[in-house]
């Protein structure tokens, strides 16, 4: 019996990507598709790459439209998920691709989002220690942010193995789809092609507390994070360059051993052979994560770098992977580790 | 029992793409991978996006290495396929992604390639009239060129319905992967980003006689083709803008009706709704073809435009689709009509 | 004594480009800068590449703000130029970078723009026969559209020399800045990178009657034009691929001779050596035009291809070049034929 | 009387860029152009954007060809400049755009380049304290590396004002022209478009000791540098994201004050208004540097970010600026602070 899935916010980039993946998922049947400003339009006009769904029409995002499904994916502006989830009832698996239920500390939420905290749901980054147990059988999933996915997978093994001082410095480059589909002048093709530019510099990006939460849990102590996101001239992909001072006694070998151990059995994370470095093109459209790590003994720092597709592993792929776990399916069902390259 | 497939030329773009597709094909098991200058190297170093095959090592391209498979895909420089195919024997399905067996007229071959003609194999563009019958059960397949795929699917319905004069004017833009992986200065990223430039202008491109062959067969008379290819700043995709004078009595309605009829039942070709135009991004990584057609009554021309992914439907996807037919599998097995966008 | 110039519409792409060029013009002093929705803002926030003007503040676009200048450049939405020009008086040189005064036939204007025709001003494409005489001393200049600039310079020599039949087929690729700075979903970087797509297919593009006007004047008879514009993943540049059937007796040599004669003394147009083809990257940011021509004897067509920067020669550079002529300055003053490449 | 300049290595990216700038320099006359593998070719075939020099032919790079000039720009592979400079004699101004004479410590040179140190020439980054005095009247100039230019201008004010701890962490993104024009597979357009990837991770990049040299001199103590370069999908531009722990007592105000003081009178460096961030597109083709700085009090780090054009300010523009100083010309002669955008 197929899993029946609805998508709220089907006209945006996260909604479109989850539909792309669900179309390839052997256990899922796609049910209601909803939008707000685009309700009533054909999906073919909004997401012309989703050919098999071209003639589906978007409904309004209401509890009625979303009722009667086994799983509901929410791709909504932050602050809207709680109300929808409540009306869906406790027996429906609700997978929130927004930010509302990621943070554990209400003070973090309030400081970065300026509204009351809605709560905390099991966190959909299965590779983190303990995450799979919390996801199994859960009816609520908070899908991680795209940057926290890339950064946590780059750095958590160093912290889990107690190799790094609790002060991480992170610079990440993201493709423009991370900024969404709402048209703004600085996101025009004319502006972004040929340009690299930072934003949210100095600690202001809303993904910062989520990174701190993940790395601190791995480290067993509070990890501070200096995070600078940059916008890169490509539609998809995140390259996260992360570093931290090594604790005394660390060697290149001990660093590599920690990463090999962490990722030996992970189906989606690939620790690259020494000498090869992650590239966002290699994971384009896939749920794979490329990771590489180095120890720079001249400065005593561990440099860990990851590449993901921000829309796949960074959003919709992570959502489907977590759904699989929650439903008791094989974690890799319907997901690929093969990038579309060149 | 799985179909066992080998790929000769696995380090290039066509070879990489056919592997990407075969990895997702439920009936195929990937056997030998061969290369020439790259023999002995890990595939992970050459095609880092093909994660499941990262640890496979390329063999030399020899008949021995390729023996013992049900299907052998050849992604070789032109002129090399005949010798390999001969040694594989008549019972192995050989799918040539090169040019050697596409042209029927030896004079065309000799004029454009400057070497003796190797022969003609069943032509792997199933959407053309009669093609499926010739492919079914065949042990030899000549995969079409990428431009002829895009152009033939844009224009053949107009010729088959006797709507167009036999003089087509075609301007097509291709992503850079169409030029292959051998490094040349004009293909450097620094050169191609931000630039559009034509090449092979004035009838010199080797895909021209193949287009003439396809369109002439559809028209039942010799069709002349003015073909100008251009290189576009994108890795993948072909947009073919094709036009021809309409014969007397043609209307916008009769043109549309001919295309609707031609593509009503084609699983990979999508005639877009009126008012929507093909975009290469929409078919990125997929085997889908977007087609749209217009009749410009001010000049009396039919304008037909198609978008394909040059590596998928234009090369490796077309190869797998034709293999499916030759083997008696469902034609769509392992192939997707869903693009990776944005 | 410096020429004092104002720019109305200084926050858009055409306005920004004319400012970029005027900053390098030795005879011009930049006066008032105006905008509408952006009035009151610092130019540094709107056009951060124009460092020397970063602290200038935009005024409202009013006749008062624009008064007291020798030259006023208008970069306004179509339909607004006539009212502004009227209030500036007959002694001010008004250079309209919009469409309002380009077309000679009111019926053309009304059909394509749906509003009453405002009139016709001397046409700012100095390379066309007779254009320089009409521009010299003029107080009004209609700057050509970007596509008509590229297309007319590619094809007019063939028509002026009576080498081509009066039915031109044109496919042009434009960078995204040609679509302007107003944010629309299909112009987002996420959408345009990696994509080629046509628009205005079938004769609907507003630049079509302008091309017909130019080519018909050169040919001495009505030339029909099939024009298909496409959007290319680059910020700037137009590559126009133009062709027409040759009249009887044409040879490759006669075609080349006509182009050599047409462009022997043109300071901004470069007929490339045989075998070299135009590339938009080569004219990036410059007022140069690269042209090449071929005769395809297999189909009897002349193929003429040009590359320009749509914002420079295609808009603001053409405007400054025409201003120079109108003011009696050397035509090349302040303009460059050197592209920014790679 | 014009300054007569020759360029050795005129077919590469650095050579082409210095020619682009010298063509716009009012005091310079371009003399000999030399190359090695390209000797005998027309510059128009190698650098088609340099229209005014299209018919110049490259000579072999010999002392004879380069003799008789006032200035010789060297754009040669590292290790070749010393021999050429020696033969040119002490009265010719030799501007080396390669690495040979940048490093003061022979041990640094030998460790990173594996060959004997050739010496140290006055360093062509005029904005650094004392640099202008050393350049004035000099007959030898070592042009800085592109990354050290971006990084030093981002961070030196913090070190000069004793605001930062001597451990800098730097992640920089560069356009592909920084990797040169020699064709290599990983630099193909098909590979770089859509991809971000690091290289030289862990302290191995040859520009690292040069950054250490500059920052240590500013700080008055040894500064360690963790440097990770990344390749971005754009032809030009460097965005350098640099950070260091602040010393006790630092505030956002004291940081800003230090940068305002450092750059108050610099003609090419623009400290952006608060809230605006550097973008490589804004300095495209110009000699300008955009700098912004923030203090993240949650982690106690100063984050300084700069954007340059790697070929202009990062190579050829810095070379011309330093030449101007050496020759006693106004430092800004022939150089622009206006980017080509969008």
Short mmCIF file of C-alpha atoms in Angstrom, two decimals, chain B residues 8 14 73-82 94-103 109 113 121-124 141-146 207 210 314-316 319:
data_model
loop_
_atom_site.label_atom_id
_atom_site.label_comp_id
_atom_site.label_asym_id
_atom_site.label_seq_id
_atom_site.Cartn_x
_atom_site.Cartn_y
_atom_site.Cartn_z
CA UNK B 8 33.98 1.61 -23.67
CA UNK B 14 29.07 10.37 -23.01
CA UNK B 73 28.09 0.92 -25.24
CA UNK B 74 30.76 2.53 -27.35
CA UNK B 75 31.78 6.09 -26.56
CA UNK B 76 34.80 6.22 -28.80
CA UNK B 77 36.35 8.74 -31.18
CA UNK B 78 34.79 8.35 -34.63
CA UNK B 79 36.35 5.71 -36.83
CA UNK B 80 37.03 3.25 -34.01
CA UNK B 81 33.67 1.59 -33.49
CA UNK B 82 33.62 -0.79 -36.46
CA UNK B 94 26.41 -2.93 -29.63
CA UNK B 95 25.19 0.61 -29.05
CA UNK B 96 27.43 3.12 -30.79
CA UNK B 97 27.22 6.61 -29.33
CA UNK B 98 29.68 7.83 -31.98
CA UNK B 99 28.96 8.89 -35.55
CA UNK B 100 30.26 5.90 -37.48
CA UNK B 101 27.00 4.15 -38.41
CA UNK B 102 24.51 7.02 -38.58
CA UNK B 103 24.71 8.05 -42.22
CA UNK B 109 30.24 10.21 -44.69
CA UNK B 113 34.56 12.71 -42.10
CA UNK B 121 23.00 0.59 -38.35
CA UNK B 122 19.40 0.95 -37.17
CA UNK B 123 19.00 4.52 -36.06
CA UNK B 124 18.29 5.14 -32.41
CA UNK B 141 22.22 0.62 -32.80
CA UNK B 142 23.57 3.92 -34.12
CA UNK B 143 22.73 6.57 -31.54
CA UNK B 144 21.91 9.91 -33.24
CA UNK B 145 23.97 13.02 -32.82
CA UNK B 146 22.78 15.48 -30.21
CA UNK B 207 25.69 16.78 -37.98
CA UNK B 210 22.28 13.55 -40.51
CA UNK B 314 20.90 13.77 -27.05
CA UNK B 315 23.31 10.91 -26.36
CA UNK B 316 23.18 8.47 -23.48
CA UNK B 319 21.09 5.12 -26.26
#
